[in-house]
Coordinates of N, CA and C in Angstrom, one line a residue:
X13 N 60.8 67.6 107.3 CA 61.4 68.7 106.6 C 61.6 69.9 107.6
X14 N 60.5 70.1 108.3 CA 60.5 71.3 109.2 C 61.5 71.1 110.3
X15 N 61.6 69.8 110.8 CA 62.6 69.5 111.9 C 64.0 69.7 111.4
X16 N 64.3 69.2 110.1 CA 65.6 69.4 109.6 C 65.9 70.9 109.4
X17 N 64.9 71.6 108.9 CA 65.1 73.1 108.7 C 65.4 73.8 110.0
X18 N 64.7 73.3 111.1 CA 65.0 74.0 112.4 C 66.4 73.7 112.9
X19 N 66.8 72.4 112.7 CA 68.2 72.0 113.1 C 69.3 72.8 112.4
X20 N 69.1 72.9 111.0 CA 70.0 73.6 110.2 C 70.1 75.1 110.7
X21 N 68.9 75.7 110.9 CA 68.8 77.1 111.3 C 69.5 77.3 112.7
X22 N 69.3 76.3 113.6 CA 70.0 76.4 114.9 C 71.5 76.3 114.7
X23 N 72.0 75.4 113.9 CA 73.4 75.3 113.6 C 74.0 76.6 113.1
X24 N 73.3 77.2 112.1 CA 73.7 78.4 111.5 C 73.7 79.6 112.5
X25 N 72.7 79.5 113.4 CA 72.6 80.6 114.4 C 73.8 80.5 115.4
X26 N 74.1 79.2 115.8 CA 75.3 79.0 116.7 C 76.6 79.4 116.1
X27 N 76.7 79.0 114.8 CA 78.0 79.4 114.1 C 78.1 80.9 113.9
X28 N 77.0 81.5 113.6 CA 77.0 83.0 113.5 C 77.3 83.7 114.8
X29 N 76.8 83.1 115.9 CA 77.2 83.6 117.2 C 78.6 83.5 117.6
X30 N 79.2 82.3 117.2 CA 80.6 82.1 117.5 C 81.5 83.0 116.7
X31 N 81.0 83.2 115.4 CA 81.8 84.2 114.5 C 81.8 85.6 115.0
X32 N 80.6 86.0 115.5 CA 80.4 87.4 116.0 C 81.2 87.6 117.3
X33 N 81.2 86.5 118.1 CA 82.0 86.6 119.4 C 83.5 86.7 119.1
X34 N 83.9 85.9 118.1 CA 85.3 85.9 117.7 C 85.7 87.3 117.2
X35 N 84.8 87.8 116.3 CA 85.0 89.1 115.7 C 85.1 90.2 116.8
X36 N 84.2 90.1 117.8 CA 84.2 91.1 118.9 C 85.4 91.0 119.7
X37 N 85.9 89.7 119.9 CA 87.1 89.5 120.7 C 88.3 90.1 119.9
X38 N 88.3 89.9 118.6 CA 89.4 90.4 117.8 C 89.4 91.9 117.8
X39 N 88.2 92.6 117.8 CA 88.2 94.0 117.8 C 88.6 94.5 119.2
X40 N 88.3 93.8 120.2 CA 88.7 94.2 121.6 C 90.2 94.1 121.8
X41 N 90.8 93.1 121.1 CA 92.3 93.0 121.2 C 93.0 94.2 120.6
X42 N 92.3 94.8 119.7 CA 92.8 96.0 119.0 C 92.2 97.3 119.6
X43 N 91.6 97.2 120.7 CA 90.9 98.4 121.2 C 91.9 99.5 121.6
X44 N 91.5 100.7 121.3 CA 92.4 101.9 121.6 C 92.7 101.9 123.0
X45 N 94.0 101.9 123.4 CA 94.4 101.9 124.8 C 94.7 103.4 125.2
X46 N 95.6 104.0 124.5 CA 95.9 105.4 124.9 C 96.6 106.1 123.8
X47 N 96.5 107.4 123.8 CA 97.1 108.3 122.9 C 98.0 109.3 123.7
X48 N 99.3 109.2 123.4 CA 100.3 109.9 124.2 C 101.2 110.8 123.4
X49 N 101.6 111.9 123.9 CA 102.6 112.8 123.3 C 103.9 112.7 124.2
X50 N 105.0 112.4 123.6 CA 106.3 112.2 124.3 C 107.2 113.4 123.8
X51 N 108.0 113.8 124.8 CA 109.0 114.9 124.5 C 110.4 114.4 124.7
X52 N 111.2 114.6 123.7 CA 112.7 114.3 123.8 C 113.3 115.7 124.0
X53 N 113.6 116.1 125.2 CA 114.1 117.4 125.5 C 115.5 117.6 125.0
X54 N 116.3 116.5 125.0 CA 117.7 116.6 124.5 C 117.8 116.9 123.0
X55 N 116.9 116.3 122.3 CA 116.8 116.5 120.8 C 115.8 117.5 120.4
X56 N 115.2 118.1 121.4 CA 114.1 119.1 121.1 C 113.1 118.6 120.1
X57 N 112.6 117.4 120.4 CA 111.7 116.7 119.4 C 110.5 116.2 120.2
X58 N 109.4 116.0 119.5 CA 108.2 115.3 120.1 C 107.6 114.4 119.1
X59 N 106.9 113.4 119.6 CA 106.1 112.4 118.8 C 104.8 112.2 119.4
X60 N 103.9 111.7 118.7 CA 102.6 111.3 119.2 C 102.4 109.8 118.8
X61 N 102.0 109.1 119.8 CA 101.8 107.6 119.6 C 100.4 107.2 120.1
X62 N 99.7 106.5 119.3 CA 98.4 105.9 119.7 C 98.7 104.4 119.8
X63 N 98.6 103.9 121.1 CA 98.8 102.5 121.4 C 97.6 101.7 121.3
X64 N 97.6 100.6 120.6 CA 96.6 99.6 120.6 C 97.3 98.3 121.2
X65 N 96.5 97.3 121.4 CA 97.1 96.1 122.0 C 98.0 95.3 121.0
X66 N 97.7 95.4 119.7 CA 98.4 94.7 118.7 C 99.3 95.6 117.8
X67 N 98.9 96.9 117.7 CA 99.7 97.8 116.9 C 99.8 99.1 117.6
X68 N 100.6 100.0 117.0 CA 100.7 101.4 117.5 C 100.9 102.3 116.2
X69 N 100.3 103.4 116.3 CA 100.5 104.4 115.2 C 101.4 105.6 115.7
X70 N 102.4 105.8 115.0 CA 103.5 106.8 115.4 C 103.5 107.9 114.4
X71 N 103.5 109.2 114.9 CA 103.7 110.3 114.1 C 104.7 111.3 114.7
X72 N 105.5 111.9 113.9 CA 106.5 112.8 114.3 C 107.1 113.6 113.2
X73 N 107.6 114.8 113.4 CA 108.1 115.6 112.4 C 109.3 114.9 111.6
X74 N 110.2 114.3 112.4 CA 111.4 113.7 111.8 C 111.1 112.2 111.4
X75 N 110.1 111.6 111.9 CA 109.9 110.2 111.7 C 108.7 109.9 110.7
X76 N 107.9 110.9 110.5 CA 106.7 110.7 109.6 C 105.6 110.0 110.3
X77 N 104.7 109.3 109.5 CA 103.6 108.6 110.1 C 103.9 107.1 109.8
X78 N 104.0 106.3 110.9 CA 104.3 104.9 110.8 C 103.3 104.0 111.6
X79 N 103.1 102.8 111.1 CA 102.3 101.8 111.8 C 103.3 100.8 112.3
X80 N 103.2 100.4 113.6 CA 104.1 99.5 114.2 C 103.3 98.3 114.7
X81 N 103.9 97.1 114.7 CA 103.3 95.9 115.1 C 103.9 95.5 116.5
X82 N 103.0 95.2 117.4 CA 103.4 94.8 118.8 C 104.2 93.5 118.7
X83 N 105.3 93.4 119.4 CA 106.1 92.2 119.5 C 106.4 91.9 121.0
X84 N 105.9 90.8 121.5 CA 106.1 90.5 123.0 C 107.4 89.8 123.2
X85 N 108.2 90.3 124.0 CA 109.5 89.7 124.3 C 109.6 89.6 125.8
X86 N 109.4 88.3 126.3 CA 109.3 88.0 127.8 C 108.2 88.9 128.4
X87 N 108.5 89.8 129.3 CA 107.5 90.6 130.0 C 107.3 92.0 129.3
X88 N 108.2 92.3 128.4 CA 108.2 93.6 127.7 C 107.5 93.5 126.4
X89 N 106.7 94.5 126.1 CA 106.1 94.6 124.7 C 106.7 95.8 124.0
X90 N 107.3 95.5 122.8 CA 107.8 96.5 122.0 C 107.0 96.6 120.7
X91 N 107.2 97.6 119.9 CA 106.5 97.8 118.7 C 107.5 98.0 117.6
X92 N 107.3 97.3 116.4 CA 108.3 97.4 115.4 C 107.7 97.7 114.0
X93 N 108.5 98.4 113.2 CA 108.2 98.6 111.8 C 109.3 98.0 111.0
X94 N 109.1 96.8 110.5 CA 110.1 96.1 109.8 C 110.7 96.8 108.6
X95 N 109.8 97.5 107.9 CA 110.3 98.1 106.7 C 111.3 99.2 106.9
X96 N 111.2 99.9 108.0 CA 112.1 101.0 108.4 C 113.1 100.5 109.5
X97 N 113.1 99.3 109.8 CA 113.9 98.7 110.9 C 113.9 99.6 112.1
X98 N 112.6 100.0 112.5 CA 112.4 100.9 113.6 C 111.8 100.1 114.8
X99 N 112.3 100.3 116.0 CA 111.8 99.7 117.2 C 111.4 100.7 118.2
X100 N 110.2 100.6 118.8 CA 109.8 101.5 119.8 C 109.5 100.7 121.1
X101 N 110.1 101.1 122.2 CA 109.9 100.5 123.5 C 109.4 101.5 124.5
X102 N 108.4 101.0 125.2 CA 107.7 101.9 126.2 C 107.7 101.3 127.5
X103 N 108.0 102.1 128.6 CA 108.0 101.5 129.9 C 107.8 102.7 130.9
X104 N 106.8 102.6 131.7 CA 106.5 103.6 132.7 C 106.5 105.0 132.2
X105 N 105.8 105.2 131.1 CA 105.6 106.5 130.4 C 106.9 107.1 129.9
X106 N 107.9 106.2 129.7 CA 109.1 106.6 129.0 C 109.2 105.8 127.7
X107 N 109.6 106.4 126.6 CA 109.7 105.7 125.4 C 111.0 105.9 124.7
X108 N 111.5 104.9 124.0 CA 112.8 105.0 123.2 C 112.5 104.5 121.9
X109 N 113.1 105.1 120.9 CA 113.0 104.6 119.5 C 114.3 104.5 118.9
X110 N 114.5 103.3 118.2 CA 115.8 103.1 117.6 C 115.6 102.7 116.1
X111 N 116.4 103.1 115.2 CA 116.5 102.7 113.9 C 117.7 101.9 113.7
X112 N 117.6 100.5 113.6 CA 118.7 99.7 113.6 C 119.3 99.7 115.0
X113 N 120.5 100.0 115.2 CA 121.1 100.1 116.5 C 121.3 101.5 117.0
X114 N 120.8 102.5 116.2 CA 121.0 103.9 116.5 C 119.7 104.4 117.2
X115 N 119.9 104.9 118.4 CA 118.7 105.6 119.1 C 118.5 106.9 118.5
X116 N 117.2 107.2 118.1 CA 116.9 108.5 117.5 C 115.9 109.3 118.4
X117 N 115.4 108.7 119.4 CA 114.4 109.4 120.3 C 114.4 108.7 121.6
X118 N 114.4 109.5 122.7 CA 114.2 109.0 124.0 C 113.5 110.1 124.8
X119 N 112.4 109.9 125.4 CA 111.7 110.9 126.1 C 110.5 110.5 126.9
X120 N 109.9 111.4 127.6 CA 108.8 111.1 128.5 C 107.6 112.1 128.3
X121 N 106.8 112.2 129.3 CA 105.6 113.0 129.1 C 105.8 114.5 129.4
X122 N 106.9 114.8 130.1 CA 107.1 116.2 130.5 C 108.0 116.9 129.6
X123 N 107.6 118.0 129.1 CA 108.4 118.9 128.3 C 109.1 119.9 129.2
X124 N 110.4 119.9 129.2 CA 111.2 120.8 130.1 C 111.1 122.2 129.6
X125 N 111.1 123.1 130.6 CA 111.1 124.5 130.3 C 112.6 124.9 130.2
X126 N 113.1 125.2 129.0 CA 114.6 125.4 128.9 C 115.1 126.5 129.8
X127 N 114.3 127.6 130.0 CA 114.7 128.7 130.8 C 114.9 128.3 132.3
X128 N 114.1 127.4 132.8 CA 114.2 127.0 134.2 C 115.5 126.2 134.4
X129 N 115.9 125.4 133.4 CA 117.1 124.6 133.5 C 118.3 125.6 133.3
X130 N 118.2 126.5 132.4 CA 119.3 127.5 132.2 C 119.7 128.3 133.5
X131 N 118.7 128.8 134.1 CA 118.9 129.8 135.2 C 119.3 129.1 136.5
X132 N 119.0 127.8 136.7 CA 119.3 127.2 138.0 C 120.7 126.5 138.0
X133 N 121.4 126.6 136.9 CA 122.7 126.0 136.9 C 123.8 127.0 136.5
X134 N 125.0 126.7 136.9 CA 126.2 127.4 136.4 C 126.9 126.4 135.4
X135 N 127.2 126.9 134.2 CA 127.7 126.0 133.2 C 129.2 126.1 133.0
X136 N 129.9 125.0 132.9 CA 131.3 124.9 132.6 C 131.5 124.5 131.2
X137 N 132.3 125.3 130.4 CA 132.6 125.0 129.0 C 133.3 123.7 128.9
X138 N 132.8 122.8 128.1 CA 133.4 121.5 127.9 C 134.2 121.5 126.6
X139 N 133.6 121.8 125.5 CA 134.3 121.8 124.2 C 133.5 122.6 123.2
X140 N 134.2 122.8 122.0 CA 133.6 123.4 120.9 C 133.8 122.5 119.7
X141 N 132.7 122.2 119.0 CA 132.9 121.3 117.8 C 132.5 122.2 116.6
X142 N 133.4 122.3 115.6 CA 133.1 123.1 114.4 C 132.5 122.3 113.3
X143 N 132.0 122.9 112.3 CA 131.3 122.2 111.2 C 132.2 121.1 110.6
X144 N 133.5 121.4 110.4 CA 134.4 120.4 109.8 C 134.9 119.4 110.8
X145 N 134.2 119.2 111.9 CA 134.5 118.2 112.9 C 135.8 118.5 113.7
X146 N 136.2 119.8 113.7 CA 137.4 120.2 114.5 C 136.9 120.3 115.9
X147 N 137.6 119.7 116.9 CA 137.2 119.7 118.3 C 138.2 120.5 119.0
X148 N 137.7 121.5 119.8 CA 138.5 122.4 120.6 C 138.1 122.3 122.0
X149 N 139.0 122.1 122.9 CA 138.7 122.0 124.4 C 139.6 123.1 125.1
X150 N 139.0 123.7 126.1 CA 139.8 124.6 126.9 C 140.8 123.9 127.8
X151 N 141.9 124.5 128.1 CA 142.9 123.9 129.0 C 142.3 123.5 130.3
X152 N 141.5 124.4 130.9 CA 140.9 124.1 132.2 C 139.5 124.7 132.1
X153 N 138.5 123.8 132.0 CA 137.1 124.2 131.9 C 136.6 124.9 133.1
X154 N 137.2 124.7 134.3 CA 136.7 125.4 135.5 C 136.8 126.9 135.4
X155 N 137.8 127.4 134.5 CA 138.0 128.8 134.3 C 136.9 129.5 133.4
X156 N 136.1 128.6 132.8 CA 135.1 129.2 131.9 C 133.7 128.9 132.3
X157 N 133.1 129.8 133.1 CA 131.8 129.7 133.6 C 130.8 130.5 132.9
X158 N 129.6 130.0 132.7 CA 128.5 130.7 132.1 C 127.3 130.6 132.9
X159 N 126.6 131.7 133.1 CA 125.3 131.6 133.9 C 124.3 132.6 133.3
X160 N 123.0 132.2 133.5 CA 121.9 132.9 133.0 C 121.0 133.3 134.1
X161 N 120.5 134.5 134.1 CA 119.5 135.0 135.2 C 118.1 135.0 134.6
X162 N 117.1 134.9 135.5 CA 115.7 134.9 135.0 C 115.3 136.2 134.4
X163 N 116.0 137.3 134.6 CA 115.6 138.6 134.0 C 116.3 138.8 132.7
X164 N 116.9 137.8 132.1 CA 117.4 138.0 130.7 C 118.9 138.4 130.7
X165 N 119.6 138.3 131.8 CA 121.0 138.7 131.8 C 121.9 137.5 131.8
X166 N 123.1 137.7 131.2 CA 124.0 136.6 131.1 C 125.4 137.1 131.6
X167 N 126.1 136.2 132.3 CA 127.5 136.5 132.7 C 128.4 135.4 132.4
X168 N 129.6 135.7 132.1 CA 130.6 134.6 131.8 C 132.0 135.0 132.4
X169 N 132.7 134.0 132.8 CA 134.0 134.2 133.3 C 135.0 133.3 132.5
X170 N 136.1 133.9 132.1 CA 137.1 133.1 131.4 C 138.4 133.2 132.2
X171 N 139.5 132.7 131.6 CA 140.7 132.7 132.3 C 141.5 134.0 132.1
X172 N 140.8 135.0 131.4 CA 141.5 136.3 131.2 C 140.6 137.5 131.3
X173 N 139.3 137.2 131.4 CA 138.3 138.4 131.5 C 137.0 137.9 131.9
X174 N 136.2 138.8 132.4 CA 134.7 138.5 132.7 C 133.9 139.2 131.6
X175 N 132.7 138.6 131.3 CA 131.8 139.1 130.3 C 130.4 139.3 130.9
X176 N 129.7 140.2 130.4 CA 128.2 140.3 130.8 C 127.5 140.8 129.5
X177 N 126.2 140.4 129.6 CA 125.3 140.8 128.4 C 123.9 140.4 128.7
X178 N 123.1 140.3 127.7 CA 121.7 139.9 127.8 C 121.4 138.8 126.8
X179 N 120.3 138.1 127.0 CA 119.9 137.0 126.1 C 118.4 137.0 125.9
X180 N 118.0 136.6 124.7 CA 116.6 136.4 124.4 C 116.4 134.9 124.1
X181 N 115.4 134.4 124.7 CA 115.1 132.9 124.6 C 113.7 132.7 124.2
X182 N 113.5 131.9 123.1 CA 112.1 131.5 122.7 C 112.2 130.1 122.3
X183 N 111.6 129.2 123.1 CA 111.7 127.8 122.9 C 113.1 127.3 122.8
X184 N 113.5 126.8 121.6 CA 114.9 126.3 121.4 C 115.8 127.3 120.7
X185 N 115.3 128.6 120.6 CA 116.1 129.6 119.9 C 116.6 130.6 121.0
X186 N 117.9 130.8 120.9 CA 118.5 131.8 121.9 C 119.4 132.8 121.2
X187 N 119.4 134.0 121.6 CA 120.2 135.0 121.0 C 120.9 135.8 122.1
X188 N 122.3 135.7 122.1 CA 123.1 136.4 123.1 C 123.5 137.7 122.5
X189 N 123.2 138.8 123.2 CA 123.5 140.1 122.6 C 124.1 141.0 123.7
X190 N 124.7 142.1 123.2 CA 125.4 143.1 124.1 C 126.4 142.4 125.0
X191 N 127.1 141.4 124.5 CA 128.2 140.8 125.3 C 129.4 141.6 125.3
X192 N 129.8 142.1 126.5 CA 131.0 143.0 126.6 C 131.8 142.4 127.7
X193 N 133.2 142.7 127.6 CA 134.1 142.2 128.6 C 134.6 143.3 129.5
X194 N 135.0 142.9 130.7 CA 135.5 143.9 131.6 C 136.8 144.5 131.3
X195 N 137.6 143.7 130.5 CA 138.9 144.2 130.1 C 138.8 144.5 128.6
X196 N 139.6 145.5 128.2 CA 139.5 145.9 126.8 C 140.0 144.9 125.8
X197 N 141.1 144.2 126.3 CA 141.6 143.1 125.4 C 141.7 141.8 126.2
X198 N 141.5 140.7 125.5 CA 141.8 139.4 126.0 C 142.6 138.7 125.0
X199 N 143.9 138.6 125.3 CA 144.8 138.1 124.3 C 145.0 136.6 124.5
X200 N 144.2 136.0 125.4 CA 144.3 134.5 125.5 C 143.4 133.8 124.5
X201 N 144.0 132.8 123.8 CA 143.2 132.2 122.7 C 142.0 131.5 123.1
X202 N 142.0 130.8 124.2 CA 140.8 130.1 124.7 C 139.7 131.1 125.0
X203 N 140.1 132.2 125.7 CA 139.1 133.2 126.1 C 138.5 133.9 124.9
X204 N 139.3 134.1 123.8 CA 138.8 134.8 122.6 C 137.8 133.8 121.9
X205 N 138.2 132.6 121.8 CA 137.3 131.6 121.1 C 136.0 131.5 121.9
X206 N 136.1 131.4 123.2 CA 134.9 131.3 124.0 C 133.9 132.5 123.8
X207 N 134.4 133.7 123.9 CA 133.6 134.8 123.8 C 133.0 135.0 122.4
X208 N 133.8 134.8 121.4 CA 133.3 134.9 120.0 C 132.3 133.9 119.7
X209 N 132.5 132.7 120.2 CA 131.5 131.6 119.9 C 130.2 131.9 120.6
X210 N 130.2 132.5 121.8 CA 128.9 132.9 122.5 C 128.1 133.9 121.7
X211 N 128.9 134.8 121.0 CA 128.2 135.8 120.2 C 127.5 135.2 119.0
X212 N 128.0 134.0 118.6 CA 127.4 133.4 117.4 C 126.3 132.4 117.7
X213 N 125.9 132.3 119.0 CA 124.9 131.3 119.4 C 123.5 131.6 118.8
X214 N 122.9 130.5 118.3 CA 121.6 130.7 117.7 C 120.5 129.7 118.3
X215 N 120.9 128.6 118.9 CA 119.9 127.7 119.4 C 120.5 126.9 120.6
X216 N 119.7 126.2 121.3 CA 120.1 125.4 122.4 C 119.3 124.1 122.5
X217 N 119.9 123.2 123.2 CA 119.3 121.9 123.6 C 119.9 121.4 124.8
X218 N 119.4 120.3 125.4 CA 119.9 119.6 126.6 C 120.1 118.2 126.3
X219 N 121.2 117.6 126.7 CA 121.4 116.2 126.4 C 120.7 115.3 127.5
X220 N 120.9 114.0 127.5 CA 120.2 113.1 128.3 C 120.4 113.4 129.8
X221 N 121.5 114.1 130.1 CA 121.8 114.4 131.5 C 121.5 115.9 131.8
X222 N 120.7 116.5 130.9 CA 120.4 117.9 131.0 C 121.6 118.9 131.1
X223 N 122.6 118.5 130.4 CA 123.8 119.4 130.2 C 123.5 120.2 128.9
X224 N 124.1 121.4 128.9 CA 123.7 122.4 127.9 C 124.5 122.2 126.6
X225 N 123.8 122.4 125.5 CA 124.5 122.4 124.2 C 124.0 123.7 123.5
X226 N 124.9 124.6 123.1 CA 124.6 125.8 122.3 C 125.0 125.6 120.9
X227 N 124.1 125.8 120.0 CA 124.3 125.7 118.5 C 124.7 127.0 117.9
X228 N 125.7 127.1 117.1 CA 126.1 128.3 116.4 C 125.3 128.6 115.2
X229 N 125.3 129.8 114.7 CA 124.6 130.3 113.6 C 125.1 129.5 112.3
X230 N 124.2 129.4 111.4 CA 124.5 128.7 110.1 C 125.0 127.3 110.2
X231 N 124.6 126.6 111.3 CA 125.0 125.2 111.5 C 126.6 125.1 111.5
X232 N 127.2 126.1 112.0 CA 128.7 126.2 111.9 C 129.4 125.4 113.0
X233 N 128.6 125.0 114.1 CA 129.2 124.2 115.1 C 128.4 124.2 116.4
X234 N 128.9 123.7 117.5 CA 128.2 123.7 118.8 C 129.1 123.8 119.9
X235 N 128.7 124.4 121.0 CA 129.4 124.4 122.3 C 128.7 123.6 123.3
X236 N 129.5 122.7 124.0 CA 128.9 121.9 125.1 C 129.3 122.4 126.4
X237 N 128.4 122.3 127.4 CA 128.7 122.7 128.8 C 128.2 121.6 129.7
X238 N 129.0 121.5 130.8 CA 128.5 120.6 131.9 C 128.0 121.5 133.1
X239 N 127.1 120.9 133.8 CA 126.7 121.6 135.1 C 127.8 121.6 136.1
X240 N 128.0 122.8 136.7 CA 129.0 122.9 137.7 C 128.7 122.1 139.0

């Protein structure tokens, strides 16, 4: 009886050890790997992701709090939330997020300083998009230059007049004030649209190529600029 009891006890002990080892292995596979904040400078957005080996926890102002499951595809590991049809891909500290086929976030670890980008470039007016999807383009964008100085001054050149003024910048909010032209009248339509739109500027962002987008007040439209 004692011998049988000892054998059964040993078997239970071995099984318990195997179970605990398996449990420990499972916990290790879900061990916290890293917690990262990513910045999408083009969309002026940020997210926080906690990566595990099998799952990832995502949180962001526009995306909410989501749990994603790791999916290994060849050498790349992506994370998916099937319910929201959301896919997150991470590679070399760069992350992209898509809902269906639409990309909603792309960013890295570095948050750009908008002022440093503003002042180091001369900007050429590309187009103006109004709220009702009306698209306006200058006849020759080379004639419409916009530049910002580090001391808060702004200067602009159109095909009919030059402008100067000041600006106030706080994160993604910009206010262009005291914008005055060197000529009393500018009867050219493109020049008038350009200057009046600048006076209505309320916010800014940069696209994936760090080109400038100025947003107008009351969500009435946006102006796009390319680097010269």
